[in-house]
Coordinates of C-alpha atoms in Angstrom, one line a residue:
M1 CA 14.8 5.2 100.9
R2 CA 18.9 5.7 100.7
G3 CA 21.3 7.5 102.8
R4 CA 22.0 10.9 102.5
G5 CA 22.8 12.4 99.3
E6 CA 21.8 9.6 97.1
V7 CA 19.9 10.1 94.4
R8 CA 16.3 8.1 93.8
S9 CA 15.3 8.4 90.5
Q10 CA 11.4 7.0 89.5
K11 CA 10.9 5.3 85.8
L12 CA 8.2 7.8 84.2
E13 CA 6.0 6.9 81.3
A14 CA 6.1 9.5 78.5
R15 CA 2.3 9.9 77.1
S16 CA 3.0 9.7 72.7
Q17 CA -0.3 10.3 71.8
K18 CA -0.4 13.6 73.3
W19 CA 3.1 15.1 73.6
G20 CA 4.5 12.7 71.0
F21 CA 7.6 12.1 73.3
R22 CA 9.5 8.8 75.1
T23 CA 10.3 7.6 78.5
A24 CA 12.1 9.7 80.5
V25 CA 14.4 9.2 84.2
V26 CA 13.5 12.2 86.2
G27 CA 16.5 12.3 88.8
L28 CA 16.8 14.1 92.5
L29 CA 19.3 14.6 94.1
A30 CA 19.8 15.4 97.7
L31 CA 22.1 18.3 98.4
G32 CA 23.5 20.0 101.4
L33 CA 20.5 20.7 104.6
A34 CA 18.7 18.9 103.1
L35 CA 18.7 15.1 105.5
A36 CA 16.2 13.3 104.4
G37 CA 14.2 13.5 101.3
E38 CA 11.9 12.2 98.4
V39 CA 9.1 13.8 96.3
K40 CA 6.7 11.6 95.0
V41 CA 3.7 13.1 91.8
A42 CA 0.0 12.3 91.3
A43 CA -0.7 9.3 89.3
G44 CA -2.2 11.1 86.3
A45 CA 0.6 14.1 85.8
R46 CA 2.7 12.9 83.2
P47 CA 6.2 14.5 82.3
V48 CA 7.8 16.2 78.4
D49 CA 11.1 16.5 78.0
V50 CA 12.8 20.0 77.6
S51 CA 16.1 20.0 75.3
I52 CA 19.6 21.8 76.7
I53 CA 22.1 23.0 75.7
R54 CA 24.1 19.7 74.7
R55 CA 20.7 18.0 73.8
V56 CA 20.5 17.2 77.5
D57 CA 17.0 15.7 78.3
V58 CA 15.2 17.1 81.1
A59 CA 11.9 16.0 81.9
Y60 CA 9.7 18.8 83.4
Y61 CA 6.1 19.0 84.1
P62 CA 3.5 20.2 81.7
V63 CA 1.4 22.4 84.7
T64 CA -1.8 24.8 83.8
K65 CA -4.6 26.8 85.6
Q66 CA -7.2 23.7 85.1
G67 CA -4.1 21.4 84.8
P68 CA -2.2 21.7 88.5
L69 CA 0.5 19.2 89.7
E70 CA -0.1 17.5 92.8
F71 CA 2.8 16.3 94.7
D72 CA 4.1 15.1 97.7
V73 CA 7.6 15.3 99.5
E74 CA 9.0 13.1 103.0
G75 CA 11.1 16.0 104.1
P76 CA 13.0 16.8 106.3
C77 CA 15.0 18.0 103.5
W78 CA 14.8 21.6 100.5
L79 CA 13.3 21.6 97.4
R80 CA 14.3 23.1 94.9
V81 CA 11.1 23.6 91.7
Y82 CA 12.8 24.7 88.7
T83 CA 10.3 26.9 85.7
R84 CA 9.7 27.2 82.3
L85 CA 7.4 30.0 80.1
W86 CA 5.7 27.0 77.3
W87 CA 6.6 30.4 74.6
P88 CA 4.0 31.7 73.2
A89 CA 3.7 32.7 69.2
G90 CA 5.0 36.0 68.1
A91 CA 6.2 36.9 71.8
D92 CA 9.4 38.3 72.1
G93 CA 11.0 40.7 74.4
L94 CA 10.7 39.3 78.1
L95 CA 7.5 38.1 79.6
K96 CA 5.8 37.6 83.3
Y97 CA 4.3 34.8 84.3
G98 CA 2.5 33.4 87.9
L99 CA 2.2 30.2 90.1
S100 CA 0.6 28.8 92.9
L101 CA 2.1 27.1 95.4
W102 CA 0.2 25.2 98.1
Q103 CA 0.4 23.3 100.9
D104 CA -3.1 21.7 102.3
D105 CA -4.9 25.5 102.7
V106 CA -1.3 27.6 103.1
E107 CA -1.6 29.7 100.0
R108 CA 1.9 30.6 97.8
P109 CA 2.2 32.4 95.2
V110 CA 5.6 33.2 92.7
S111 CA 6.1 35.0 90.2
F112 CA 8.6 35.1 87.4
E113 CA 10.4 37.4 84.4
T114 CA 11.8 35.8 82.0
G115 CA 12.9 36.3 78.6
L116 CA 13.0 33.3 75.2
S117 CA 16.5 30.9 76.6
T118 CA 18.4 30.5 72.4
S119 CA 19.7 26.8 74.1
S120 CA 17.2 25.1 74.6
F121 CA 13.3 23.7 73.5
G122 CA 10.9 21.9 74.2
P123 CA 8.4 18.6 72.7
G124 CA 8.7 19.2 68.5
D125 CA 11.1 21.9 68.9
R126 CA 8.4 24.3 70.9
K127 CA 9.5 27.1 72.1
V128 CA 10.7 28.1 76.2
G129 CA 11.3 29.9 78.8
E130 CA 14.7 30.4 80.0
W131 CA 14.5 28.6 83.9
R132 CA 13.1 30.2 86.9
S133 CA 13.6 28.5 89.8
F134 CA 12.1 28.6 94.1
Y135 CA 13.0 26.7 96.9
V136 CA 10.7 24.9 98.9
Q137 CA 11.8 24.5 102.3
V138 CA 10.2 20.6 103.8
P139 CA 9.1 20.5 107.4
E140 CA 9.9 16.3 108.6
G141 CA 7.2 13.3 107.4
K142 CA 5.6 13.7 104.2
S143 CA 3.5 16.9 103.3
H144 CA 1.4 17.2 100.5
Y145 CA 1.5 20.2 97.6
R146 CA -0.5 21.4 94.7
L147 CA 1.5 23.8 92.0
A148 CA -0.8 25.5 89.7
V149 CA -0.6 28.1 86.5
T150 CA -2.2 31.2 88.2
S151 CA -1.3 33.6 84.9
G152 CA 1.2 34.9 82.5
P153 CA 0.9 35.2 78.0
A154 CA 0.8 31.3 77.7
E155 CA -1.3 28.6 79.6
T156 CA 1.4 26.2 80.1
V157 CA 4.4 26.0 82.2
G158 CA 7.0 23.6 82.0
V159 CA 8.1 22.4 86.2
R160 CA 11.0 19.8 86.5
L161 CA 11.5 19.2 90.5
A162 CA 14.8 19.0 92.4
L163 CA 16.1 17.8 96.1
Q164 CA 18.7 20.6 96.3
S165 CA 19.4 23.2 98.2
P166 CA 19.8 27.2 98.2
R167 CA 23.4 28.2 97.3
P168 CA 25.5 29.7 100.8
G169 CA 26.7 33.5 100.0
R170 CA 29.0 34.6 100.2
Q171 CA 29.3 36.9 102.9
A172 CA 31.0 40.6 102.8
A173 CA 31.8 43.0 104.8
I174 CA 31.6 46.9 105.9
A175 CA 35.1 48.0 106.7
G176 CA 35.1 50.7 109.7
A177 CA 31.9 49.0 111.2
R178 CA 32.0 47.2 114.6
E179 CA 31.1 43.3 114.5
L180 CA 28.4 42.1 116.4
V181 CA 28.5 37.6 117.2
L182 CA 24.6 36.5 117.3
A183 CA 24.0 33.6 118.6
D184 CA 20.5 31.6 118.5
G185 CA 20.5 28.0 120.1
R186 CA 23.4 26.4 118.6
D187 CA 23.4 28.2 115.8
T188 CA 26.7 31.1 115.7
S189 CA 26.9 33.7 112.7
R190 CA 29.1 37.4 112.9
L191 CA 26.7 41.1 111.6
W192 CA 28.0 44.1 111.0
E193 CA 26.3 47.2 113.5
L194 CA 24.6 49.8 111.4
A195 CA 23.9 52.9 113.3
T196 CA 20.5 54.4 112.9
G197 CA 20.3 57.3 110.2
Q198 CA 24.4 56.5 108.9
A199 CA 25.3 55.3 106.1
A200 CA 26.7 51.8 105.9
T201 CA 29.5 51.4 102.9
L202 CA 31.2 48.5 100.8
E203 CA 31.7 47.4 96.9
L204 CA 31.2 43.9 95.7
V205 CA 32.1 42.9 92.3
G206 CA 28.6 41.9 90.7
P207 CA 26.8 39.9 88.6
C208 CA 25.7 38.4 91.8
R209 CA 22.4 38.9 95.0
V210 CA 23.2 39.9 97.5
R211 CA 20.8 38.8 100.4
V212 CA 21.0 41.2 103.3
R213 CA 20.1 39.8 106.5
T214 CA 19.0 43.1 108.7
R215 CA 17.7 42.9 113.2
L216 CA 17.5 45.8 115.2
S217 CA 19.0 46.0 118.3
F218 CA 17.2 46.9 121.2
D219 CA 17.5 48.2 124.8
P220 CA 15.8 47.7 127.0
G221 CA 13.6 50.4 127.2
L222 CA 12.5 50.3 123.6
P223 CA 8.9 48.9 123.3
G224 CA 7.4 45.4 122.0
V225 CA 7.6 46.2 118.1
Q226 CA 9.6 48.2 115.6
N227 CA 8.8 49.2 112.3
F228 CA 12.4 50.5 110.6
V229 CA 13.5 51.1 106.6
L230 CA 16.6 49.2 105.0
A231 CA 17.7 50.7 101.8
A232 CA 20.4 50.0 100.1
R233 CA 21.9 52.9 96.8
E234 CA 24.7 52.9 94.8
G235 CA 25.5 56.9 94.3
K236 CA 22.9 58.8 93.7
S237 CA 20.6 56.1 92.8
L238 CA 18.1 54.0 94.9
L239 CA 18.6 49.8 94.8
V240 CA 16.1 48.1 97.0
R241 CA 13.8 49.7 99.8
G242 CA 12.3 47.3 102.8
N243 CA 9.7 48.8 104.9
M244 CA 9.9 46.2 107.9
K245 CA 8.8 45.1 111.4
A246 CA 10.5 43.0 114.0
A247 CA 10.0 42.7 117.3
R248 CA 12.7 41.5 119.8
S249 CA 13.9 37.6 118.7
P250 CA 12.6 35.0 121.8
S251 CA 16.0 32.8 122.0
A252 CA 19.1 35.5 119.9
T253 CA 21.7 36.8 122.1
Y254 CA 24.5 39.1 120.6
V255 CA 27.4 37.1 122.7
N256 CA 30.2 40.2 122.5
E257 CA 27.2 42.9 123.4
P258 CA 24.6 41.5 126.4
G259 CA 22.9 44.8 127.2
L260 CA 21.5 44.8 123.2
I261 CA 19.0 42.4 122.7
P262 CA 18.4 41.3 118.3
S263 CA 15.0 41.3 117.1
T264 CA 13.0 38.5 114.6
E265 CA 15.9 38.9 111.0
R266 CA 14.1 40.5 107.7
V267 CA 15.8 40.4 104.3
L268 CA 16.6 42.7 101.4
K269 CA 17.5 41.1 98.4
F270 CA 18.4 43.0 95.0
S271 CA 21.0 41.8 92.6
L272 CA 23.6 43.4 91.0
P273 CA 25.4 43.6 86.7
S274 CA 27.7 43.0 86.5
G275 CA 31.6 45.4 87.2
R276 CA 32.9 47.1 91.1
H277 CA 29.7 48.3 92.5
E278 CA 30.4 51.0 95.4
L279 CA 27.5 50.8 98.2
T280 CA 25.7 52.3 100.7
L281 CA 23.5 51.4 103.9
M282 CA 20.9 53.1 105.7
L283 CA 18.6 52.7 108.6
S284 CA 15.9 54.9 109.8
G285 CA 12.3 55.5 110.2
T286 CA 13.1 53.2 114.1
L287 CA 13.4 54.6 117.7
A288 CA 16.2 52.1 117.7
K289 CA 19.2 53.5 118.0
S290 CA 21.4 51.2 116.2
G291 CA 20.9 47.4 113.8
A292 CA 22.7 44.9 112.5
V293 CA 23.3 43.4 109.4
A294 CA 25.4 40.2 107.2
V295 CA 25.2 40.9 103.3
E296 CA 25.5 37.6 101.7
V297 CA 27.0 38.0 98.2
I298 CA 25.4 34.9 95.6
A299 CA 26.5 34.2 92.4
A300 CA 24.3 35.1 89.1
E301 CA 23.7 31.9 87.7
K302 CA 24.1 31.0 84.3
Y303 CA 20.2 30.8 82.9
E304 CA 19.4 28.7 79.7

């Protein structure tokens, strides 16, 4: 294995009779949090080329229910799994499909909705969907994975594997809210206090994805596990509502508020279209008097 941040490539031979594809090289780049990483796809799996804008050919593995993709990853690292639906003949609009990623006996189901790509195509000018992706945090050592299609209008989904870490988000401040400094081990971060039953207002500019990292604040007399609801609204419209449950964190503290104990973290995610958005966040449904949130804004990606 070469040093951190270097490209590890493996030359893969295409199966000419069934797919008519040429030899491709899969480049896997370790970024960000990827301290080490290597992906080894099981013998027998063969990639195919998907041509994207500017006619750059990128190797995708065809995956089906009966033909899952098996691979090993040497961690610790982040793995990003790109997927493209092999577009069914005559279909239009948005289509949904699902996959399951297995690590030993642990299943992680994922599902996506995609439209037809206008700039990318598969072998023989086959139509494909716009790419959709998800991340896997791979632990230290070698991990074995199996990925299979579970649902959708087409038998096949193309899959590309890349060693990439999630992009960091830009944190948005909440006007008028008190800042709390969270310490968890050696890590520190800023959160904004959210009083139960009181709306907090913030302004964001889209298009973007929003990730709200949330912790309840336990006082000494509050019992062990608490239910709570976190809702995000724009005007009178409810954007997203999360029903969550949290207990005291065994390791986190508020540096500037030692009388409160932060809970374990829970996350609420949603997306915003183009334009300026004035949002409200509200915490409810709990005996806790307050919580704390970090609102992270992640720029929207261009799907091709």
